[in-house]
PDB file of C-alpha atoms in Angstrom:
ATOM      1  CA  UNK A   1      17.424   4.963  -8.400  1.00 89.00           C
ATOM      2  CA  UNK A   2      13.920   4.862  -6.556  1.00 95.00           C
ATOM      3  CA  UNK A   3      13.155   2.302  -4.325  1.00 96.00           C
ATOM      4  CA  UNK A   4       9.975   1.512  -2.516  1.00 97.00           C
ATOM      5  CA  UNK A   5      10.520  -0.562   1.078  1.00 96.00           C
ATOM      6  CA  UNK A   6       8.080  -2.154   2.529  1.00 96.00           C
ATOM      7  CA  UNK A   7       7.561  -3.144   6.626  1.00 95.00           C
ATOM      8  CA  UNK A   8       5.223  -4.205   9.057  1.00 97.00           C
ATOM      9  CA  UNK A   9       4.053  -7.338   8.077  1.00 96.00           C
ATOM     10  CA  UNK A  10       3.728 -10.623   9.576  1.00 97.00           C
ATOM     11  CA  UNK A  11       1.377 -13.158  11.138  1.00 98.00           C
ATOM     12  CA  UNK A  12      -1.688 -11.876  13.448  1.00 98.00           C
ATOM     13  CA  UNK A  13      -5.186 -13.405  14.585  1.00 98.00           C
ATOM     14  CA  UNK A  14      -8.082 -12.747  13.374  1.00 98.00           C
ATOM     15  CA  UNK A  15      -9.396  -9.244  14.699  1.00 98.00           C
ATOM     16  CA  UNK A  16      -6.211  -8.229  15.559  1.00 98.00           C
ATOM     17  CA  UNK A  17      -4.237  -5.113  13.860  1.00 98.00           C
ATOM     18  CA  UNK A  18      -1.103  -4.373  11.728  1.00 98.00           C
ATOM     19  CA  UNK A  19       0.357  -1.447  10.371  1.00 98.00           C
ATOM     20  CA  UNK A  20       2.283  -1.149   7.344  1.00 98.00           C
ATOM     21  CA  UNK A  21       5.004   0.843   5.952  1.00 98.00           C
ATOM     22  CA  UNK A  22       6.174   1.865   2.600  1.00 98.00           C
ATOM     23  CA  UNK A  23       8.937   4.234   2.483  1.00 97.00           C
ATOM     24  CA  UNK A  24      10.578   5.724  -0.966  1.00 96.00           C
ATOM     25  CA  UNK A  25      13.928   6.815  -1.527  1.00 95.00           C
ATOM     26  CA  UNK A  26      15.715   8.145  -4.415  1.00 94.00           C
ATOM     27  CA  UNK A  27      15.059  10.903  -7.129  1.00 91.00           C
ATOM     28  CA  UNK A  28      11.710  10.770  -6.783  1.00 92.00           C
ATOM     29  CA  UNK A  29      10.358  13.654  -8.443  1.00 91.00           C
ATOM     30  CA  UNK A  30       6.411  14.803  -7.472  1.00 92.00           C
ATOM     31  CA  UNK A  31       4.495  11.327  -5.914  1.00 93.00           C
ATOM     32  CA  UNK A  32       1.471  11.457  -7.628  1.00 95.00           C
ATOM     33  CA  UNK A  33      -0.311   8.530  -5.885  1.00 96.00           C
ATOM     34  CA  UNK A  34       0.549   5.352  -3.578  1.00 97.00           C
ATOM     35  CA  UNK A  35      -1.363   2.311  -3.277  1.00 98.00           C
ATOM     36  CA  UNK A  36      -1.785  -1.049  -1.781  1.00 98.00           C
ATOM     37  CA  UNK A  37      -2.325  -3.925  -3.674  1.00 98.00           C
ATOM     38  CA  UNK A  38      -2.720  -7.388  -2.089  1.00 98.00           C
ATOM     39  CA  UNK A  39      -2.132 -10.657  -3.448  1.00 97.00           C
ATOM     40  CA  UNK A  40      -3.847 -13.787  -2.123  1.00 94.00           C
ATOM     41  CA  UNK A  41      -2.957 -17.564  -3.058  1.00 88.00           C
ATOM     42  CA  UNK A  42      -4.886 -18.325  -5.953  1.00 92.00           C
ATOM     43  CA  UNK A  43      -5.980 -14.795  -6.704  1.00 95.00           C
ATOM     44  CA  UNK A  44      -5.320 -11.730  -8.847  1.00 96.00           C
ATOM     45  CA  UNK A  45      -4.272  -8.941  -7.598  1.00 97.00           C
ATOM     46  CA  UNK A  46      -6.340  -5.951  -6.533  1.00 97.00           C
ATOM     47  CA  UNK A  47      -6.124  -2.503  -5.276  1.00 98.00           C
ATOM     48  CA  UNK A  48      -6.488  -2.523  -1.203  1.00 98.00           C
ATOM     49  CA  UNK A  49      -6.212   1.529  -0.897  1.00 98.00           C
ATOM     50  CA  UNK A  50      -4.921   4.334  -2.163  1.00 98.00           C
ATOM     51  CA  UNK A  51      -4.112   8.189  -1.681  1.00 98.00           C
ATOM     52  CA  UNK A  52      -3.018  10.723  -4.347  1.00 96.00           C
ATOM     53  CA  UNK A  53      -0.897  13.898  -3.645  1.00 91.00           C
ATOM     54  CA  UNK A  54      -3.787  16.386  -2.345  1.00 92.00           C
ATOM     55  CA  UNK A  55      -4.629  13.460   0.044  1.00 94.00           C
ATOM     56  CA  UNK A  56      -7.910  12.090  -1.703  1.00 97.00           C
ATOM     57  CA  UNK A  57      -8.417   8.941  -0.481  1.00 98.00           C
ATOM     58  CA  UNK A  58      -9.938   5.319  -1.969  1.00 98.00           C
ATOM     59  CA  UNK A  59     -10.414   1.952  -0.452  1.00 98.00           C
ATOM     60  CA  UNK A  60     -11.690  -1.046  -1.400  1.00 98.00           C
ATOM     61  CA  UNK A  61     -15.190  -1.908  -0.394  1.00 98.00           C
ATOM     62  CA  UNK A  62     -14.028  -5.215   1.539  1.00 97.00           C
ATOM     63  CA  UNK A  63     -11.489  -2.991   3.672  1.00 98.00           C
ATOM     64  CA  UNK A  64     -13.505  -0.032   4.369  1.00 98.00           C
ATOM     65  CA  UNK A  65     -14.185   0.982   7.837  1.00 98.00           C
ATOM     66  CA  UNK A  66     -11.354  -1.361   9.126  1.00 98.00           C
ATOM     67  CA  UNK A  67      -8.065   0.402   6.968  1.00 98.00           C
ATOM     68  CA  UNK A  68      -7.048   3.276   6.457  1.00 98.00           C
ATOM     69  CA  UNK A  69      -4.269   4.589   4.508  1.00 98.00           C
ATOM     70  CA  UNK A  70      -1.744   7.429   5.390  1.00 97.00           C
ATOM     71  CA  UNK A  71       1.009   9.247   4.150  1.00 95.00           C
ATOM     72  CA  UNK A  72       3.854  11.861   5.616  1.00 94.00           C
ATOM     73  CA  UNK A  73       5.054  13.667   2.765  1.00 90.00           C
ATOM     74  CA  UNK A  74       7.953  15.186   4.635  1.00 91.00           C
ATOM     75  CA  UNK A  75       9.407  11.038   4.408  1.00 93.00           C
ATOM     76  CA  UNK A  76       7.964  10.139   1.280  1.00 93.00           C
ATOM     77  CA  UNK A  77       6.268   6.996   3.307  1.00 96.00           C
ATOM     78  CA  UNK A  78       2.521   5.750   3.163  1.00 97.00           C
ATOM     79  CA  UNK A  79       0.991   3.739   5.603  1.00 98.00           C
ATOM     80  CA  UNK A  80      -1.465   1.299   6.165  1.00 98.00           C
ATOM     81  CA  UNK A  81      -3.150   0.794   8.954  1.00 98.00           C
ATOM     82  CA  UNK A  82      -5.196  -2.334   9.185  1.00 98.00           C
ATOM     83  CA  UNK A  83      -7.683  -2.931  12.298  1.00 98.00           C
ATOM     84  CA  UNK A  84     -10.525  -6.374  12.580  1.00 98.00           C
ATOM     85  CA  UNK A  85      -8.564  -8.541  10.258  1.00 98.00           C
ATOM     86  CA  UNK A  86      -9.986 -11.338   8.402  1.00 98.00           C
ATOM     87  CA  UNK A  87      -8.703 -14.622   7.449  1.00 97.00           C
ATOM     88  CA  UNK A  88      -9.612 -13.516   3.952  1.00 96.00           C
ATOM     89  CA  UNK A  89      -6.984 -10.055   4.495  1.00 97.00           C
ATOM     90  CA  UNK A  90      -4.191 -12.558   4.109  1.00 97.00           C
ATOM     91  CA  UNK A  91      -1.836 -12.291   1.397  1.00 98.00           C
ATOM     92  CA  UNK A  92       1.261 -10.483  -0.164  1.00 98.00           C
ATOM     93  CA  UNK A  93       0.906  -7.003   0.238  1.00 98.00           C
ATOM     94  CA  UNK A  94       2.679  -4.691  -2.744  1.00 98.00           C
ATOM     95  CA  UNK A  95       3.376  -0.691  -2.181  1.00 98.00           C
ATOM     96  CA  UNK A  96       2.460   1.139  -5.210  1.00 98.00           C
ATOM     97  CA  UNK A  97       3.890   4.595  -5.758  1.00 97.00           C
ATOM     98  CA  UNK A  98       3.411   6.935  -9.576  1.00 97.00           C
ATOM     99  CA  UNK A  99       5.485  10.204  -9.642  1.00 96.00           C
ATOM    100  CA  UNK A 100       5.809  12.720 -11.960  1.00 95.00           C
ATOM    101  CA  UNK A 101       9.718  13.680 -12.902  1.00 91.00           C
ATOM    102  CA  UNK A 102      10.480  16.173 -15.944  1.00 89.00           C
ATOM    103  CA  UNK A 103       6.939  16.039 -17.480  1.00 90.00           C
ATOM    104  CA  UNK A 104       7.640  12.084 -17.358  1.00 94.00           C
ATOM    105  CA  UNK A 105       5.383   9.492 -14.874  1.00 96.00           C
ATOM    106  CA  UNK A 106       7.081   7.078 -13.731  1.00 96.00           C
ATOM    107  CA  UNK A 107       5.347   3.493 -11.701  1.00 97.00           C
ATOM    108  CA  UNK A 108       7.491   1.907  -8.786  1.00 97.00           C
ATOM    109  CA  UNK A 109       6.749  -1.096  -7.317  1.00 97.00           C
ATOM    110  CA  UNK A 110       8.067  -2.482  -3.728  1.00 97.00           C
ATOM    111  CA  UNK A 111       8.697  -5.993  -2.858  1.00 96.00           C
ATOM    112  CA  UNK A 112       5.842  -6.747  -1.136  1.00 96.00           C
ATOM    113  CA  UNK A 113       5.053  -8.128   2.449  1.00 97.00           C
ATOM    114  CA  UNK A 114       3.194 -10.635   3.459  1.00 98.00           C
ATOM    115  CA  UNK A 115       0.322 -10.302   5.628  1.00 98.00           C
ATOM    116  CA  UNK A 116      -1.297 -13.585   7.320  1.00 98.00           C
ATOM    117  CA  UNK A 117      -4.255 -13.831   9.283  1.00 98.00           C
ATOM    118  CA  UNK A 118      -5.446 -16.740  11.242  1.00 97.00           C
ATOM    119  CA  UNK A 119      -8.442 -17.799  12.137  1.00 94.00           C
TER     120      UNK A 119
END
C-alpha cells in the first residue's frame, strides 16, 4: 500500500519561511510527478508546484521566486521550500504524487498540512 506523509507545516509570520515534506512509502513503482496543491478557506484548490521524474520543474505564478520545490529520489520525498510568505499562502497544503507500476498510473494523495500565515 502507498502512502504519501506529509510534514513541516504550521503557523509562521508573514515573510517568514517553512519547508515542507512529503515522503512516499510502499510499492511505488516509477514516480512520474509530485505536486503541491493548496487549499484556502473558501477556495478551490490549485496546483502550488510541481516536478516530474527528469526534474522539470513548474510553479505557480503567485509562488514563483519565493518556492521552490525539491525532490531526493534515493527517499522517494519532495520538498517544498517556501521563503516571503504571504497572508494569502495560508491554507491546507496536499502532496500529490502519479507513478507508473506495470504499464498502469496510479494518483496518490497525502493528507495534507496546513500552512498559516499571519499578518
Amino acid at each position: 500500500q502507498v502512502q504519501l506523509v506529509e510534514s513541516g507545516g504550521g503557523l509562521v509570520q508573514a515573510g517568514g519561511s517553512l519547508r515542507l515534506s512529503c515522503a512516499a512509502s510502499g510499492n511505488i513503482g516509477s514516480i512520474i510527478i509530485m505536486n503541491w496543491y493548496r487549499q484556502a478557506p473558501g477556495k478551490q484548490r490549485e496546483l502550488v508546484a510541481g516536478i516530474t521524474s527528469d526534474g522539470t520543474t513548474d510553479y505557480a505564478d503567485s509562488v514563483k521566486g519565493r518556492f521552490t520545490i525539491s525532490r531526493d529520489n534515493a527517499k522517494n520525498t519532495v520538498y517544498l521550500q517556501m521563503s516571503s510568505l504571504k497572508p494569502e499562502d495560508t491554507g491546507v497544503y496536499d502532496c500529490f504524487m502519479r507513478s507508473l507500476s506495470g504499464n498502469i498510473r496510479y494518483d496518490y494523495w497525502g493528507k495534507g498540512t496546513q500552512v498559516t500565515v499571519s499578518s
